[in-house]
Amino acid sequence: MFNKRLLVLGLMAASTTLIVGCKEEAKQDDSAKLTTLEQKANYIIGQNIGRNLKNGGLAIEPESLALALADIRDGKDSRISEEEMQKIMQEVQEKAIAKQEEEQKKLSEENQTKGKAFLDENKAKEGVVATESGLQYKVITEGKGAKPKATDTVTVHYTGKLIDGTEFDSSAKHGQPATFPLDGVIPGWTEALQLMPQGSKWEIYIPSELAYGAGGQGPIPPSSTLIFEVELLEIKAPEAAAN
């Protein structure tokens, strides 16, 4: 059920400057004074409303906002029925979702193209090895220990970056090495670490389909090719990890 109280709160939040905007061309009024707590609060929340409308792909209509404010101030009934409100807000939400999905699709396609170009160039560099899956790696330090199995638990130091050099995560940020079951991470990690002897430090280049794919993850945009520097510190078999 559409919450009418939320609508009222949103309308009340639009700042007094919106009403002024109905009388003049939309421009910044440098003479406007924001001195009282109410004026400042209205202005701040009004900016949030405008920002939300803009981010949702809707045009900012000061006249409509001012009309709603005036109706609330004067105690008038809403000009739109609650049933119609629900339909309108549903349509707004659907349009916002469609816009976001279109933007994500475009970004995904761009990242896919950039990632492929990066990997095509990278695999020709000295010391880079490419596997059949599309994974690439370069040995920085070759360890002399055993190689983990997919069922093992490993402890690593790592740094993760996008291909533009942006660092999105590292074990250093968490203040300690990371420990995880090797079959519980992205496919690129599972494959790469099974090739690494304990004590090794490698740079691993993971195509998006072996990472987080078109969905992305947190600070990782959709269809991103990832670069990890990984040092394999410890390997534990399932029985040892359980103890």
Tab-separated table of C-alpha atoms in Angstrom:
chain	number	residue	atom	x	y	z
A	1	MET	CA	0.000	0.000	0.000
A	2	PHE	CA	1.331	3.417	-0.943
A	3	ASN	CA	2.210	5.293	2.209
A	4	LYS	CA	0.473	8.668	2.085
A	5	ARG	CA	2.472	9.912	5.040
A	6	LEU	CA	5.676	9.400	3.043
A	7	LEU	CA	4.222	11.419	0.207
A	8	VAL	CA	3.271	14.233	2.567
A	9	LEU	CA	6.745	14.195	4.126
A	10	GLY	CA	8.336	14.348	0.698
A	11	LEU	CA	6.202	17.268	-0.364
A	12	MET	CA	6.836	19.147	2.860
A	13	ALA	CA	10.551	18.626	2.335
A	14	ALA	CA	10.660	20.649	-0.884
A	15	SER	CA	12.267	23.957	-0.043
A	16	THR	CA	10.694	27.389	-0.132
A	17	THR	CA	13.056	28.219	-2.996
A	18	LEU	CA	10.972	25.917	-5.202
A	19	ILE	CA	7.979	28.184	-4.734
A	20	VAL	CA	10.111	31.166	-5.654
A	21	GLY	CA	11.159	29.223	-8.744
A	22	CYS	CA	7.539	29.132	-9.911
A	23	LYS	CA	7.478	32.894	-10.230
A	24	GLU	CA	10.782	33.361	-12.032
A	25	GLU	CA	12.983	31.561	-14.521
A	26	ALA	CA	14.893	28.683	-12.919
A	27	LYS	CA	18.100	30.253	-11.659
A	28	GLN	CA	20.011	30.567	-8.443
A	29	ASP	CA	18.662	33.317	-6.253
A	30	ASP	CA	21.709	34.711	-4.478
A	31	SER	CA	19.509	37.011	-2.435
A	32	ALA	CA	17.658	34.116	-0.772
A	33	LYS	CA	18.392	33.956	2.940
A	34	LEU	CA	18.726	30.684	4.771
A	35	THR	CA	18.867	31.804	8.370
A	36	THR	CA	16.378	29.801	10.405
A	37	LEU	CA	16.602	26.084	11.157
A	38	GLU	CA	13.382	25.497	9.198
A	39	GLN	CA	14.709	27.333	6.124
A	40	LYS	CA	17.965	25.390	6.163
A	41	ALA	CA	16.214	22.059	6.714
A	42	ASN	CA	13.758	22.764	3.878
A	43	TYR	CA	16.602	23.701	1.555
A	44	ILE	CA	18.669	20.608	2.363
A	45	ILE	CA	15.761	18.185	2.002
A	46	GLY	CA	14.576	20.035	-1.100
A	47	GLN	CA	17.966	19.444	-2.671
A	48	ASN	CA	17.675	15.758	-1.821
A	49	ILE	CA	14.285	15.613	-3.543
A	50	GLY	CA	15.691	17.297	-6.629
A	51	ARG	CA	18.675	14.970	-6.661
A	52	ASN	CA	16.452	11.912	-6.334
A	53	LEU	CA	14.203	13.085	-9.163
A	54	LYS	CA	17.200	13.714	-11.395
A	55	ASN	CA	18.846	10.381	-10.561
A	56	GLY	CA	15.544	8.665	-11.291
A	57	GLY	CA	15.450	10.181	-14.763
A	58	LEU	CA	12.565	12.539	-13.984
A	59	ALA	CA	12.462	16.219	-14.880
A	60	ILE	CA	12.387	18.597	-11.926
A	61	GLU	CA	9.080	20.487	-12.012
A	62	PRO	CA	9.178	23.318	-9.426
A	63	GLU	CA	5.607	24.354	-10.277
A	64	SER	CA	4.198	20.906	-9.466
A	65	LEU	CA	6.172	20.689	-6.242
A	66	ALA	CA	5.053	24.169	-5.209
A	67	LEU	CA	1.417	23.295	-5.999
A	68	ALA	CA	1.620	20.232	-3.748
A	69	LEU	CA	3.240	22.293	-1.002
A	70	ALA	CA	0.523	24.910	-1.224
A	71	ASP	CA	-2.200	22.250	-1.011
A	72	ILE	CA	-0.590	20.769	2.096
A	73	ARG	CA	-0.191	24.224	3.627
A	74	ASP	CA	-3.805	25.123	2.926
A	75	GLY	CA	-5.196	21.795	4.129
A	76	LYS	CA	-6.577	20.794	0.721
A	77	ASP	CA	-7.142	17.229	-0.372
A	78	SER	CA	-4.691	15.642	-2.780
A	79	ARG	CA	-5.442	16.246	-6.460
A	80	ILE	CA	-4.424	12.643	-7.155
A	81	SER	CA	-6.266	9.711	-5.620
A	82	GLU	CA	-4.391	7.148	-3.561
A	83	GLU	CA	-5.153	4.482	-6.156
A	84	GLU	CA	-3.705	6.654	-8.914
A	85	MET	CA	-0.697	7.452	-6.715
A	86	GLN	CA	0.104	3.759	-6.496
A	87	LYS	CA	-0.086	3.346	-10.268
A	88	ILE	CA	2.033	6.426	-10.921
A	89	MET	CA	4.728	5.497	-8.424
A	90	GLN	CA	4.807	1.958	-9.803
A	91	GLU	CA	5.374	3.376	-13.279
A	92	VAL	CA	8.086	5.707	-11.976
A	93	GLN	CA	9.826	2.790	-10.294
A	94	GLU	CA	9.626	0.645	-13.428
A	95	LYS	CA	11.104	3.437	-15.542
A	96	ALA	CA	13.914	3.991	-13.045
A	97	ILE	CA	14.750	0.284	-13.030
A	98	ALA	CA	14.692	0.131	-16.836
A	99	LYS	CA	17.000	3.153	-17.028
A	100	GLN	CA	19.412	1.622	-14.553
A	101	GLU	CA	19.409	-1.701	-16.396
A	102	GLU	CA	20.115	0.057	-19.700
A	103	GLU	CA	23.011	1.966	-18.153
A	104	GLN	CA	24.396	-1.227	-16.624
A	105	LYS	CA	24.111	-3.030	-19.957
A	106	LYS	CA	25.989	-0.258	-21.733
A	107	LEU	CA	28.698	-0.186	-19.076
A	108	SER	CA	28.954	-3.977	-19.187
A	109	GLU	CA	29.476	-3.965	-22.947
A	110	GLU	CA	32.107	-1.234	-22.694
A	111	ASN	CA	33.989	-3.092	-19.961
A	112	GLN	CA	33.793	-6.339	-21.903
A	113	THR	CA	35.395	-4.673	-24.925
A	114	LYS	CA	38.099	-2.979	-22.847
A	115	GLY	CA	38.819	-6.189	-20.955
A	116	LYS	CA	39.246	-8.231	-24.121
A	117	ALA	CA	41.602	-5.644	-25.602
A	118	PHE	CA	43.639	-5.608	-22.383
A	119	LEU	CA	43.948	-9.397	-22.251
A	120	ASP	CA	44.818	-9.667	-25.945
A	121	GLU	CA	47.666	-7.223	-25.445
A	122	ASN	CA	48.720	-8.593	-22.079
A	123	LYS	CA	49.147	-12.216	-23.163
A	124	ALA	CA	51.834	-11.149	-25.652
A	125	LYS	CA	53.975	-9.691	-22.852
A	126	GLU	CA	57.068	-11.497	-21.645
A	127	GLY	CA	56.436	-13.895	-18.780
A	128	VAL	CA	52.645	-13.957	-19.120
A	129	VAL	CA	51.057	-17.397	-19.399
A	130	ALA	CA	47.515	-17.887	-20.760
A	131	THR	CA	45.415	-20.962	-19.949
A	132	GLU	CA	42.661	-22.526	-22.047
A	133	SER	CA	39.966	-20.874	-19.943
A	134	GLY	CA	41.277	-17.386	-20.744
A	135	LEU	CA	42.976	-16.905	-17.370
A	136	GLN	CA	46.417	-15.304	-17.498
A	137	TYR	CA	49.169	-15.132	-14.913
A	138	LYS	CA	52.750	-14.003	-14.430
A	139	VAL	CA	55.122	-15.487	-11.875
A	140	ILE	CA	56.725	-12.888	-9.623
A	141	THR	CA	58.172	-15.356	-7.128
A	142	GLU	CA	58.032	-19.126	-7.600
A	143	GLY	CA	57.453	-21.037	-4.369
A	144	LYS	CA	58.727	-24.516	-3.650
A	145	GLY	CA	55.783	-25.885	-1.687
A	146	ALA	CA	52.815	-28.059	-2.603
A	147	LYS	CA	49.957	-26.903	-4.816
A	148	PRO	CA	46.483	-26.679	-3.257
A	149	LYS	CA	43.492	-28.722	-4.334
A	150	ALA	CA	40.083	-27.161	-4.940
A	151	THR	CA	38.862	-28.700	-1.680
A	152	ASP	CA	41.659	-27.128	0.386
A	153	THR	CA	41.532	-23.961	2.438
A	154	VAL	CA	44.194	-21.397	1.603
A	155	THR	CA	45.615	-18.319	3.280
A	156	VAL	CA	46.835	-15.517	1.041
A	157	HIS	CA	47.910	-11.935	0.866
A	158	TYR	CA	46.325	-10.196	-2.112
A	159	THR	CA	45.665	-6.906	-3.845
A	160	GLY	CA	42.847	-6.562	-6.385
A	161	LYS	CA	42.730	-3.903	-9.100
A	162	LEU	CA	40.725	-2.998	-12.171
A	163	ILE	CA	42.580	-2.728	-15.462
A	164	ASP	CA	42.711	1.058	-15.085
A	165	GLY	CA	44.736	0.602	-11.904
A	166	THR	CA	41.924	1.309	-9.433
A	167	GLU	CA	42.436	-0.789	-6.293
A	168	PHE	CA	39.138	-2.211	-5.035
A	169	ASP	CA	40.340	-4.503	-2.247
A	170	SER	CA	43.381	-5.939	-0.485
A	171	SER	CA	44.230	-8.067	2.507
A	172	ALA	CA	46.284	-5.134	3.814
A	173	LYS	CA	43.080	-3.089	4.116
A	174	HIS	CA	41.709	-5.778	6.407
A	175	GLY	CA	44.910	-5.894	8.452
A	176	GLN	CA	45.564	-9.611	7.939
A	177	PRO	CA	45.825	-12.332	5.287
A	178	ALA	CA	42.620	-13.782	3.881
A	179	THR	CA	41.654	-17.409	4.512
A	180	PHE	CA	38.982	-19.175	2.463
A	181	PRO	CA	38.026	-22.528	0.907
A	182	LEU	CA	39.415	-22.576	-2.609
A	183	ASP	CA	36.187	-23.903	-4.099
A	184	GLY	CA	34.209	-21.021	-2.540
A	185	VAL	CA	35.645	-18.143	-4.557
A	186	ILE	CA	35.437	-16.906	-8.148
A	187	PRO	CA	36.468	-19.467	-10.804
A	188	GLY	CA	39.567	-17.476	-11.791
A	189	TRP	CA	40.930	-17.732	-8.255
A	190	THR	CA	40.093	-21.427	-7.947
A	191	GLU	CA	41.922	-22.194	-11.179
A	192	ALA	CA	44.936	-19.960	-10.622
A	193	LEU	CA	45.723	-20.973	-7.060
A	194	GLN	CA	45.655	-24.675	-7.930
A	195	LEU	CA	48.569	-23.917	-10.255
A	196	MET	CA	50.559	-22.049	-7.580
A	197	PRO	CA	53.097	-23.784	-5.327
A	198	GLN	CA	52.929	-22.597	-1.729
A	199	GLY	CA	55.229	-19.623	-1.184
A	200	SER	CA	54.574	-18.234	-4.661
A	201	LYS	CA	53.607	-14.697	-5.525
A	202	TRP	CA	51.847	-14.269	-8.856
A	203	GLU	CA	50.038	-11.571	-10.772
A	204	ILE	CA	46.780	-13.012	-12.054
A	205	TYR	CA	44.639	-11.547	-14.841
A	206	ILE	CA	41.048	-12.752	-14.704
A	207	PRO	CA	38.510	-12.194	-17.522
A	208	SER	CA	35.063	-11.136	-16.352
A	209	GLU	CA	33.460	-14.505	-17.094
A	210	LEU	CA	35.851	-16.081	-14.558
A	211	ALA	CA	35.248	-13.255	-12.067
A	212	TYR	CA	31.957	-11.499	-11.239
A	213	GLY	CA	30.487	-11.399	-14.749
A	214	ALA	CA	27.852	-8.939	-15.932
A	215	GLY	CA	26.496	-8.442	-12.416
A	216	GLY	CA	29.656	-6.975	-10.937
A	217	GLN	CA	30.165	-6.961	-7.185
A	218	GLY	CA	30.293	-3.962	-4.848
A	219	PRO	CA	33.021	-1.630	-6.153
A	220	ILE	CA	33.650	-3.929	-9.121
A	221	PRO	CA	31.704	-2.708	-12.187
A	222	PRO	CA	29.866	-5.176	-14.457
A	223	SER	CA	31.954	-7.329	-16.814
A	224	SER	CA	35.240	-6.141	-15.334
A	225	THR	CA	38.524	-7.872	-16.066
A	226	LEU	CA	40.446	-8.053	-12.791
A	227	ILE	CA	44.113	-8.046	-11.829
A	228	PHE	CA	45.254	-9.663	-8.585
A	229	GLU	CA	48.647	-9.889	-6.994
A	230	VAL	CA	48.454	-13.004	-4.833
A	231	GLU	CA	50.939	-14.556	-2.402
A	232	LEU	CA	50.049	-18.092	-1.312
A	233	LEU	CA	51.026	-18.372	2.360
A	234	GLU	CA	49.397	-21.547	3.645
A	235	ILE	CA	47.425	-24.586	2.509
A	236	LYS	CA	45.170	-26.693	4.719
A	237	ALA	CA	43.414	-29.897	3.712
A	238	PRO	CA	39.698	-30.104	4.625
A	239	GLU	CA	40.359	-32.194	7.757
A	240	ALA	CA	43.044	-29.823	9.052
A	241	ALA	CA	40.952	-26.740	8.266
A	242	ALA	CA	38.056	-28.145	10.299
A	243	ASN	CA	40.220	-28.503	13.413
